[in-house]
Amino acid sequence: MHLLFVADPLESFQTYKDTTFSMMREAQRRGYRLAACETRDLVWRSGGQVQATVREITLTGAEEEWFVESRTTEQPLHAFDAVIMRKDPPFDSEYFYATHLLEQAEREGARVFNKPAALRDHPEKLAIMEFAAYTSPTLVTRDPQAVRRFHAEHGDIILKPLDGMGGMGIFRVKADGLNLGAITETLNAGGATTLMVQRFVPQIAQGDKRVLVIGGQPVPYALARIPQGSEVRGNLAAGGKGVAQPLSARDLEIAQALGPTLAARGLLLVGLDVIGDCLTEVNVTSPTCFQEITQQTGFDVPAMFIDALETALQPRPH
C-alpha cells in the first residue's frame, strides 16, 4: 500500500515520542510506501482533482536523520491507498479549509482518516456535549454573569478556551473566586468569545488520562498525565508526567459507550480525555501517546492502528 500522511513539517518531528512517526514506522515495517505533505501543499483547480506536492520518504532507523526523501512529486490524493490526516491543532481557519479540500478528495475516490467531515463535526472540547452523561458539570457560554453563577454553584472550577491545545489557557478558580473576573475577561474577550467552564475534578492529582479508541475499540491501557509540582494541568506539553496504566472499569465503560458511535462516523482514531470518572474532551485531530503506552506496557499501539486501517480499507460487502 501507498500511504500519504498530511502532517506538520517532517523536520519538526520529535521521533522519540511522535505518534505519527510511530504509525509510519509500523507501516514501513509491513512493506508499505510512505509519502508526506503539509496542509499548505493541498491544491484544487477547477476541472481537475485535489492534488498535493508530496515527499516520498523512507525511514532510516536513525535518531537524527530519521528519513530520506527520494523525490517530490505532485499527485492526486485519490492515487494513494489511504490519506492519514495528522495535522496538529489549532483547529483554525486553515485547518477548516483543509478538511474541505480533503472532503473533495473523498468525492474523487480518496480514503481519508479521520474523515474530514467528522473532524469538523467533533470540535474537541464541544464534542462532549453529546455525551453529557459522562462529564462533570459543564457550562459553555460567553456571558460573564453565567460564569459567576456557575462558580457560585460549584465553588471550585476550571475555565478554558475552546480552541486551546496542550493545556494552553486553562485556569483554576477556587471557592474564594480570586481573579475570576479577570480570567473570564481574558478568555472571553469581554463577551466576544465563547469559553468552557467545568467543575474541578480533584482526581486530576492522579492524572488526566488519555484513553485511545482505535476502530471503535479501546486500547487496554491509558496514559495518565500527572501534574507536577504546583501545576494544575496534566498535559505532557505543560510538564505533566506520563504513566501508562490499565483502563479502569469507568474508562472502559466510557470508551465502549462512545467508541462504536464515533467509529461509525469515520473517526478511526480518537483520544478520550478522562479525569477521575469524568469525560473532559474528545480528541479527533491528531491524538497522541502511542509511543509512551507501547514503551511502558509492551502493548503495540501502532500495530493496532495499522491493523484497523487495513480493516477499514477492505472492500465493503454489497
PDB file of N, CA and C in Angstrom, residues 19-107:
ATOM      1  N   THR A  19       3.627  10.317  17.620  1.00  0.00           N
ATOM      2  CA  THR A  19       2.703   9.250  17.255  1.00  0.00           C
ATOM      3  C   THR A  19       2.653   9.036  15.748  1.00  0.00           C
ATOM      4  N   THR A  20       2.661  10.116  14.967  1.00  0.00           N
ATOM      5  CA  THR A  20       2.645   9.953  13.514  1.00  0.00           C
ATOM      6  C   THR A  20       3.871   9.187  13.044  1.00  0.00           C
ATOM      7  N   PHE A  21       5.018   9.483  13.621  1.00  0.00           N
ATOM      8  CA  PHE A  21       6.237   8.731  13.285  1.00  0.00           C
ATOM      9  C   PHE A  21       6.062   7.251  13.584  1.00  0.00           C
ATOM     10  N   SER A  22       5.449   6.921  14.728  1.00  0.00           N
ATOM     11  CA  SER A  22       5.264   5.511  15.079  1.00  0.00           C
ATOM     12  C   SER A  22       4.331   4.815  14.092  1.00  0.00           C
ATOM     13  N   MET A  23       3.333   5.539  13.597  1.00  0.00           N
ATOM     14  CA  MET A  23       2.462   4.981  12.552  1.00  0.00           C
ATOM     15  C   MET A  23       3.266   4.694  11.284  1.00  0.00           C
ATOM     16  N   MET A  24       4.085   5.662  10.882  1.00  0.00           N
ATOM     17  CA  MET A  24       4.916   5.495   9.688  1.00  0.00           C
ATOM     18  C   MET A  24       5.848   4.293   9.834  1.00  0.00           C
ATOM     19  N   ARG A  25       6.465   4.179  10.995  1.00  0.00           N
ATOM     20  CA  ARG A  25       7.429   3.100  11.222  1.00  0.00           C
ATOM     21  C   ARG A  25       6.764   1.730  11.100  1.00  0.00           C
ATOM     22  N   GLU A  26       5.570   1.599  11.674  1.00  0.00           N
ATOM     23  CA  GLU A  26       4.851   0.324  11.585  1.00  0.00           C
ATOM     24  C   GLU A  26       4.407   0.042  10.150  1.00  0.00           C
ATOM     25  N   ALA A  27       3.958   1.088   9.455  1.00  0.00           N
ATOM     26  CA  ALA A  27       3.542   0.897   8.068  1.00  0.00           C
ATOM     27  C   ALA A  27       4.720   0.455   7.201  1.00  0.00           C
ATOM     28  N   GLN A  28       5.886   1.096   7.386  1.00  0.00           N
ATOM     29  CA  GLN A  28       7.060   0.702   6.596  1.00  0.00           C
ATOM     30  C   GLN A  28       7.494  -0.715   6.954  1.00  0.00           C
ATOM     31  N   ARG A  29       7.366  -1.087   8.239  1.00  0.00           N
ATOM     32  CA  ARG A  29       7.727  -2.444   8.648  1.00  0.00           C
ATOM     33  C   ARG A  29       6.905  -3.475   7.892  1.00  0.00           C
ATOM     34  N   ARG A  30       5.677  -3.101   7.525  1.00  0.00           N
ATOM     35  CA  ARG A  30       4.801  -4.009   6.785  1.00  0.00           C
ATOM     36  C   ARG A  30       5.001  -3.926   5.275  1.00  0.00           C
ATOM     37  N   GLY A  31       5.971  -3.113   4.870  1.00  0.00           N
ATOM     38  CA  GLY A  31       6.280  -3.027   3.454  1.00  0.00           C
ATOM     39  C   GLY A  31       5.533  -1.950   2.697  1.00  0.00           C
ATOM     40  N   TYR A  32       4.854  -1.054   3.403  1.00  0.00           N
ATOM     41  CA  TYR A  32       4.102  -0.001   2.737  1.00  0.00           C
ATOM     42  C   TYR A  32       5.021   1.152   2.334  1.00  0.00           C
ATOM     43  N   ARG A  33       4.648   1.831   1.263  1.00  0.00           N
ATOM     44  CA  ARG A  33       5.371   3.025   0.817  1.00  0.00           C
ATOM     45  C   ARG A  33       4.794   4.241   1.522  1.00  0.00           C
ATOM     46  N   LEU A  34       5.674   5.182   1.865  1.00  0.00           N
ATOM     47  CA  LEU A  34       5.284   6.350   2.646  1.00  0.00           C
ATOM     48  C   LEU A  34       5.463   7.631   1.846  1.00  0.00           C
ATOM     49  N   ALA A  35       4.514   8.539   2.026  1.00  0.00           N
ATOM     50  CA  ALA A  35       4.631   9.880   1.482  1.00  0.00           C
ATOM     51  C   ALA A  35       4.077  10.847   2.523  1.00  0.00           C
ATOM     52  N   ALA A  36       4.512  12.090   2.440  1.00  0.00           N
ATOM     53  CA  ALA A  36       4.072  13.090   3.410  1.00  0.00           C
ATOM     54  C   ALA A  36       3.888  14.430   2.728  1.00  0.00           C
ATOM     55  N   CYS A  37       2.960  15.208   3.262  1.00  0.00           N
ATOM     56  CA  CYS A  37       2.787  16.582   2.811  1.00  0.00           C
ATOM     57  C   CYS A  37       2.214  17.387   3.962  1.00  0.00           C
ATOM     58  N   GLU A  38       2.134  18.688   3.781  1.00  0.00           N
ATOM     59  CA  GLU A  38       1.514  19.580   4.749  1.00  0.00           C
ATOM     60  C   GLU A  38       0.185  20.068   4.188  1.00  0.00           C
ATOM     61  N   THR A  39      -0.657  20.634   5.049  1.00  0.00           N
ATOM     62  CA  THR A  39      -1.946  21.116   4.554  1.00  0.00           C
ATOM     63  C   THR A  39      -1.761  22.228   3.522  1.00  0.00           C
ATOM     64  N   ARG A  40      -0.697  22.986   3.637  1.00  0.00           N
ATOM     65  CA  ARG A  40      -0.470  24.064   2.677  1.00  0.00           C
ATOM     66  C   ARG A  40      -0.142  23.536   1.284  1.00  0.00           C
ATOM     67  N   ASP A  41       0.170  22.250   1.172  1.00  0.00           N
ATOM     68  CA  ASP A  41       0.500  21.647  -0.119  1.00  0.00           C
ATOM     69  C   ASP A  41      -0.722  21.171  -0.879  1.00  0.00           C
ATOM     70  N   LEU A  42      -1.911  21.224  -0.257  1.00  0.00           N
ATOM     71  CA  LEU A  42      -3.129  20.760  -0.927  1.00  0.00           C
ATOM     72  C   LEU A  42      -3.594  21.807  -1.938  1.00  0.00           C
ATOM     73  N   VAL A  43      -3.961  21.347  -3.121  1.00  0.00           N
ATOM     74  CA  VAL A  43      -4.347  22.255  -4.213  1.00  0.00           C
ATOM     75  C   VAL A  43      -5.535  21.658  -4.967  1.00  0.00           C
ATOM     76  N   TRP A  44      -6.497  22.502  -5.316  1.00  0.00           N
ATOM     77  CA  TRP A  44      -7.579  22.089  -6.217  1.00  0.00           C
ATOM     78  C   TRP A  44      -7.728  23.120  -7.311  1.00  0.00           C
ATOM     79  N   ARG A  45      -7.904  22.634  -8.542  1.00  0.00           N
ATOM     80  CA  ARG A  45      -8.158  23.515  -9.690  1.00  0.00           C
ATOM     81  C   ARG A  45      -9.430  23.052 -10.375  1.00  0.00           C
ATOM     82  N   SER A  46     -10.244  23.998 -10.823  1.00  0.00           N
ATOM     83  CA  SER A  46     -11.491  23.629 -11.498  1.00  0.00           C
ATOM     84  C   SER A  46     -11.171  22.776 -12.716  1.00  0.00           C
ATOM     85  N   GLY A  47     -11.971  21.751 -12.899  1.00  0.00           N
ATOM     86  CA  GLY A  47     -11.733  20.811 -13.977  1.00  0.00           C
ATOM     87  C   GLY A  47     -10.719  19.743 -13.629  1.00  0.00           C
ATOM     88  N   GLY A  48     -10.135  19.858 -12.430  1.00  0.00           N
ATOM     89  CA  GLY A  48      -9.121  18.893 -12.009  1.00  0.00           C
ATOM     90  C   GLY A  48      -9.510  18.220 -10.711  1.00  0.00           C
ATOM     91  N   GLN A  49      -8.513  17.706 -10.022  1.00  0.00           N
ATOM     92  CA  GLN A  49      -8.725  16.972  -8.785  1.00  0.00           C
ATOM     93  C   GLN A  49      -7.846  17.560  -7.685  1.00  0.00           C
ATOM     94  N   VAL A  50      -8.174  17.234  -6.447  1.00  0.00           N
ATOM     95  CA  VAL A  50      -7.351  17.684  -5.334  1.00  0.00           C
ATOM     96  C   VAL A  50      -6.004  16.965  -5.403  1.00  0.00           C
ATOM     97  N   GLN A  51      -4.966  17.774  -5.458  1.00  0.00           N
ATOM     98  CA  GLN A  51      -3.620  17.234  -5.530  1.00  0.00           C
ATOM     99  C   GLN A  51      -2.779  17.813  -4.395  1.00  0.00           C
ATOM    100  N   ALA A  52      -1.592  17.241  -4.236  1.00  0.00           N
ATOM    101  CA  ALA A  52      -0.654  17.769  -3.251  1.00  0.00           C
ATOM    102  C   ALA A  52       0.762  17.548  -3.747  1.00  0.00           C
ATOM    103  N   THR A  53       1.624  18.465  -3.392  1.00  0.00           N
ATOM    104  CA  THR A  53       3.051  18.256  -3.595  1.00  0.00           C
ATOM    105  C   THR A  53       3.538  17.400  -2.447  1.00  0.00           C
ATOM    106  N   VAL A  54       3.904  16.150  -2.734  1.00  0.00           N
ATOM    107  CA  VAL A  54       4.209  15.180  -1.681  1.00  0.00           C
ATOM    108  C   VAL A  54       5.674  14.787  -1.723  1.00  0.00           C
ATOM    109  N   ARG A  55       6.170  14.421  -0.554  1.00  0.00           N
ATOM    110  CA  ARG A  55       7.544  13.949  -0.400  1.00  0.00           C
ATOM    111  C   ARG A  55       7.513  12.437  -0.204  1.00  0.00           C
ATOM    112  N   GLU A  56       8.088  11.707  -1.141  1.00  0.00           N
ATOM    113  CA  GLU A  56       8.210  10.255  -0.988  1.00  0.00           C
ATOM    114  C   GLU A  56       9.392   9.999  -0.058  1.00  0.00           C
ATOM    115  N   ILE A  57       9.136   9.272   1.043  1.00  0.00           N
ATOM    116  CA  ILE A  57      10.177   9.115   2.052  1.00  0.00           C
ATOM    117  C   ILE A  57      10.368   7.655   2.448  1.00  0.00           C
ATOM    118  N   THR A  58      11.542   7.395   3.003  1.00  0.00           N
ATOM    119  CA  THR A  58      11.866   6.101   3.607  1.00  0.00           C
ATOM    120  C   THR A  58      12.487   6.385   4.974  1.00  0.00           C
ATOM    121  N   LEU A  59      12.041   5.669   5.985  1.00  0.00           N
ATOM    122  CA  LEU A  59      12.606   5.849   7.321  1.00  0.00           C
ATOM    123  C   LEU A  59      13.944   5.132   7.411  1.00  0.00           C
ATOM    124  N   THR A  60      14.892   5.773   8.089  1.00  0.00           N
ATOM    125  CA  THR A  60      16.259   5.233   8.137  1.00  0.00           C
ATOM    126  C   THR A  60      16.530   4.396   9.373  1.00  0.00           C
ATOM    127  N   GLY A  61      15.737   4.607  10.451  1.00  0.00           N
ATOM    128  CA  GLY A  61      16.026   3.945  11.720  1.00  0.00           C
ATOM    129  C   GLY A  61      16.980   4.730  12.598  1.00  0.00           C
ATOM    130  N   ALA A  62      17.522   5.816  12.072  1.00  0.00           N
ATOM    131  CA  ALA A  62      18.427   6.661  12.849  1.00  0.00           C
ATOM    132  C   ALA A  62      17.627   7.680  13.658  1.00  0.00           C
ATOM    133  N   GLU A  63      18.236   8.216  14.719  1.00  0.00           N
ATOM    134  CA  GLU A  63      17.533   9.180  15.560  1.00  0.00           C
ATOM    135  C   GLU A  63      17.527  10.575  14.944  1.00  0.00           C
ATOM    136  N   GLU A  64      18.633  10.983  14.369  1.00  0.00           N
ATOM    137  CA  GLU A  64      18.734  12.342  13.851  1.00  0.00           C
ATOM    138  C   GLU A  64      18.170  12.432  12.429  1.00  0.00           C
ATOM    139  N   GLU A  65      18.908  11.921  11.459  1.00  0.00           N
ATOM    140  CA  GLU A  65      18.430  11.933  10.070  1.00  0.00           C
ATOM    141  C   GLU A  65      17.482  10.745   9.899  1.00  0.00           C
ATOM    142  N   TRP A  66      16.240  10.913  10.373  1.00  0.00           N
ATOM    143  CA  TRP A  66      15.347   9.769  10.535  1.00  0.00           C
ATOM    144  C   TRP A  66      14.616   9.364   9.262  1.00  0.00           C
ATOM    145  N   PHE A  67      14.723  10.202   8.229  1.00  0.00           N
ATOM    146  CA  PHE A  67      14.118   9.822   6.948  1.00  0.00           C
ATOM    147  C   PHE A  67      14.987  10.322   5.807  1.00  0.00           C
ATOM    148  N   VAL A  68      14.847   9.661   4.667  1.00  0.00           N
ATOM    149  CA  VAL A  68      15.451  10.153   3.431  1.00  0.00           C
ATOM    150  C   VAL A  68      14.316  10.373   2.434  1.00  0.00           C
ATOM    151  N   GLU A  69      14.465  11.421   1.655  1.00  0.00           N
ATOM    152  CA  GLU A  69      13.453  11.793   0.676  1.00  0.00           C
ATOM    153  C   GLU A  69      13.929  11.384  -0.709  1.00  0.00           C
ATOM    154  N   SER A  70      13.174  10.532  -1.368  1.00  0.00           N
ATOM    155  CA  SER A  70      13.600  10.042  -2.682  1.00  0.00           C
ATOM    156  C   SER A  70      13.208  10.991  -3.799  1.00  0.00           C
ATOM    157  N   ARG A  71      12.029  11.605  -3.662  1.00  0.00           N
ATOM    158  CA  ARG A  71      11.603  12.553  -4.694  1.00  0.00           C
ATOM    159  C   ARG A  71      10.420  13.347  -4.177  1.00  0.00           C
ATOM    160  N   THR A  72      10.153  14.467  -4.850  1.00  0.00           N
ATOM    161  CA  THR A  72       8.980  15.283  -4.578  1.00  0.00           C
ATOM    162  C   THR A  72       8.151  15.348  -5.847  1.00  0.00           C
ATOM    163  N   THR A  73       6.877  15.002  -5.740  1.00  0.00           N
ATOM    164  CA  THR A  73       6.008  14.977  -6.918  1.00  0.00           C
ATOM    165  C   THR A  73       4.649  15.573  -6.564  1.00  0.00           C
ATOM    166  N   GLU A  74       3.922  15.951  -7.592  1.00  0.00           N
ATOM    167  CA  GLU A  74       2.545  16.379  -7.397  1.00  0.00           C
ATOM    168  C   GLU A  74       1.637  15.227  -7.810  1.00  0.00           C
ATOM    169  N   GLN A  75       0.794  14.791  -6.873  1.00  0.00           N
ATOM    170  CA  GLN A  75      -0.049  13.630  -7.133  1.00  0.00           C
ATOM    171  C   GLN A  75      -1.466  13.892  -6.637  1.00  0.00           C
ATOM    172  N   PRO A  76      -2.472  13.314  -7.300  1.00  0.00           N
ATOM    173  CA  PRO A  76      -3.840  13.404  -6.782  1.00  0.00           C
ATOM    174  C   PRO A  76      -3.975  12.547  -5.533  1.00  0.00           C
ATOM    175  N   LEU A  77      -4.763  13.013  -4.585  1.00  0.00           N
ATOM    176  CA  LEU A  77      -4.870  12.286  -3.328  1.00  0.00           C
ATOM    177  C   LEU A  77      -5.527  10.921  -3.505  1.00  0.00           C
ATOM    178  N   HIS A  78      -6.403  10.798  -4.499  1.00  0.00           N
ATOM    179  CA  HIS A  78      -7.058   9.503  -4.682  1.00  0.00           C
ATOM    180  C   HIS A  78      -6.104   8.437  -5.205  1.00  0.00           C
ATOM    181  N   ALA A  79      -4.890   8.841  -5.599  1.00  0.00           N
ATOM    182  CA  ALA A  79      -3.912   7.855  -6.069  1.00  0.00           C
ATOM    183  C   ALA A  79      -3.312   7.049  -4.926  1.00  0.00           C
ATOM    184  N   PHE A  80      -3.494   7.504  -3.698  1.00  0.00           N
ATOM    185  CA  PHE A  80      -2.953   6.788  -2.536  1.00  0.00           C
ATOM    186  C   PHE A  80      -4.007   5.822  -1.998  1.00  0.00           C
ATOM    187  N   ASP A  81      -3.541   4.749  -1.388  1.00  0.00           N
ATOM    188  CA  ASP A  81      -4.469   3.792  -0.793  1.00  0.00           C
ATOM    189  C   ASP A  81      -5.182   4.384   0.415  1.00  0.00           C
ATOM    190  N   ALA A  82      -4.491   5.252   1.139  1.00  0.00           N
ATOM    191  CA  ALA A  82      -5.119   5.930   2.276  1.00  0.00           C
ATOM    192  C   ALA A  82      -4.402   7.249   2.508  1.00  0.00           C
ATOM    193  N   VAL A  83      -5.170   8.234   2.961  1.00  0.00           N
ATOM    194  CA  VAL A  83      -4.633   9.528   3.372  1.00  0.00           C
ATOM    195  C   VAL A  83      -4.877   9.642   4.879  1.00  0.00           C
ATOM    196  N   ILE A  84      -3.807   9.813   5.640  1.00  0.00           N
ATOM    197  CA  ILE A  84      -3.897   9.894   7.094  1.00  0.00           C
ATOM    198  C   ILE A  84      -3.742  11.363   7.493  1.00  0.00           C
ATOM    199  N   MET A  85      -4.833  11.958   7.966  1.00  0.00           N
ATOM    200  CA  MET A  85      -4.809  13.368   8.355  1.00  0.00           C
ATOM    201  C   MET A  85      -4.278  13.483   9.778  1.00  0.00           C
ATOM    202  N   ARG A  86      -3.062  14.025   9.915  1.00  0.00           N
ATOM    203  CA  ARG A  86      -2.399  14.100  11.229  1.00  0.00           C
ATOM    204  C   ARG A  86      -1.883  15.504  11.528  1.00  0.00           C
ATOM    205  N   LYS A  87      -2.502  16.509  10.927  1.00  0.00           N
ATOM    206  CA  LYS A  87      -2.098  17.879  11.228  1.00  0.00           C
ATOM    207  C   LYS A  87      -2.485  18.217  12.660  1.00  0.00           C
ATOM    208  N   ASP A  88      -1.522  18.709  13.424  1.00  0.00           N
ATOM    209  CA  ASP A  88      -1.785  19.095  14.810  1.00  0.00           C
ATOM    210  C   ASP A  88      -2.696  20.315  14.876  1.00  0.00           C
ATOM    211  N   PRO A  89      -3.434  20.477  15.990  1.00  0.00           N
ATOM    212  CA  PRO A  89      -4.168  21.723  16.219  1.00  0.00           C
ATOM    213  C   PRO A  89      -3.195  22.897  16.232  1.00  0.00           C
ATOM    214  N   PRO A  90      -3.639  24.143  16.180  1.00  0.00           N
ATOM    215  CA  PRO A  90      -5.023  24.537  16.424  1.00  0.00           C
ATOM    216  C   PRO A  90      -5.950  24.292  15.240  1.00  0.00           C
ATOM    217  N   PHE A  91      -7.221  24.090  15.556  1.00  0.00           N
ATOM    218  CA  PHE A  91      -8.255  23.940  14.549  1.00  0.00           C
ATOM    219  C   PHE A  91      -8.674  25.348  14.135  1.00  0.00           C
ATOM    220  N   ASP A  92      -7.863  25.950  13.290  1.00  0.00           N
ATOM    221  CA  ASP A  92      -8.114  27.323  12.860  1.00  0.00           C
ATOM    222  C   ASP A  92      -8.755  27.319  11.469  1.00  0.00           C
ATOM    223  N   SER A  93      -8.861  28.493  10.865  1.00  0.00           N
ATOM    224  CA  SER A  93      -9.491  28.582   9.551  1.00  0.00           C
ATOM    225  C   SER A  93      -8.772  27.739   8.517  1.00  0.00           C
ATOM    226  N   GLU A  94      -7.451  27.716   8.561  1.00  0.00           N
ATOM    227  CA  GLU A  94      -6.702  26.942   7.577  1.00  0.00           C
ATOM    228  C   GLU A  94      -6.937  25.444   7.744  1.00  0.00           C
ATOM    229  N   TYR A  95      -7.053  24.995   8.996  1.00  0.00           N
ATOM    230  CA  TYR A  95      -7.385  23.587   9.224  1.00  0.00           C
ATOM    231  C   TYR A  95      -8.769  23.296   8.656  1.00  0.00           C
ATOM    232  N   PHE A  96      -9.707  24.192   8.915  1.00  0.00           N
ATOM    233  CA  PHE A  96     -11.079  24.051   8.416  1.00  0.00           C
ATOM    234  C   PHE A  96     -11.087  23.951   6.894  1.00  0.00           C
ATOM    235  N   TYR A  97     -10.343  24.832   6.234  1.00  0.00           N
ATOM    236  CA  TYR A  97     -10.287  24.785   4.775  1.00  0.00           C
ATOM    237  C   TYR A  97      -9.681  23.471   4.287  1.00  0.00           C
ATOM    238  N   ALA A  98      -8.671  22.991   4.999  1.00  0.00           N
ATOM    239  CA  ALA A  98      -8.031  21.725   4.607  1.00  0.00           C
ATOM    240  C   ALA A  98      -9.029  20.575   4.647  1.00  0.00           C
ATOM    241  N   THR A  99      -9.935  20.583   5.650  1.00  0.00           N
ATOM    242  CA  THR A  99     -10.918  19.494   5.697  1.00  0.00           C
ATOM    243  C   THR A  99     -11.841  19.539   4.484  1.00  0.00           C
ATOM    244  N   HIS A 100     -12.133  20.727   3.980  1.00  0.00           N
ATOM    245  CA  HIS A 100     -12.973  20.813   2.780  1.00  0.00           C
ATOM    246  C   HIS A 100     -12.228  20.299   1.548  1.00  0.00           C
ATOM    247  N   LEU A 101     -10.959  20.604   1.449  1.00  0.00           N
ATOM    248  CA  LEU A 101     -10.172  20.059   0.339  1.00  0.00           C
ATOM    249  C   LEU A 101     -10.099  18.542   0.428  1.00  0.00           C
ATOM    250  N   LEU A 102      -9.906  18.034   1.632  1.00  0.00           N
ATOM    251  CA  LEU A 102      -9.841  16.585   1.812  1.00  0.00           C
ATOM    252  C   LEU A 102     -11.192  15.931   1.528  1.00  0.00           C
ATOM    253  N   GLU A 103     -12.275  16.624   1.854  1.00  0.00           N
ATOM    254  CA  GLU A 103     -13.596  16.068   1.557  1.00  0.00           C
ATOM    255  C   GLU A 103     -13.845  16.023   0.053  1.00  0.00           C
ATOM    256  N   GLN A 104     -13.361  17.033  -0.665  1.00  0.00           N
ATOM    257  CA  GLN A 104     -13.455  16.984  -2.124  1.00  0.00           C
ATOM    258  C   GLN A 104     -12.632  15.811  -2.667  1.00  0.00           C
ATOM    259  N   ALA A 105     -11.461  15.584  -2.069  1.00  0.00           N
ATOM    260  CA  ALA A 105     -10.649  14.431  -2.483  1.00  0.00           C
ATOM    261  C   ALA A 105     -11.409  13.125  -2.245  1.00  0.00           C
ATOM    262  N   GLU A 106     -12.175  13.059  -1.169  1.00  0.00           N
ATOM    263  CA  GLU A 106     -13.008  11.873  -0.927  1.00  0.00           C
ATOM    264  C   GLU A 106     -14.017  11.675  -2.049  1.00  0.00           C
ATOM    265  N   ARG A 107     -14.635  12.764  -2.488  1.00  0.00           N
ATOM    266  CA  ARG A 107     -15.605  12.645  -3.583  1.00  0.00           C
ATOM    267  C   ARG A 107     -14.945  12.125  -4.852  1.00  0.00           C
TER     268      ARG A 107
END
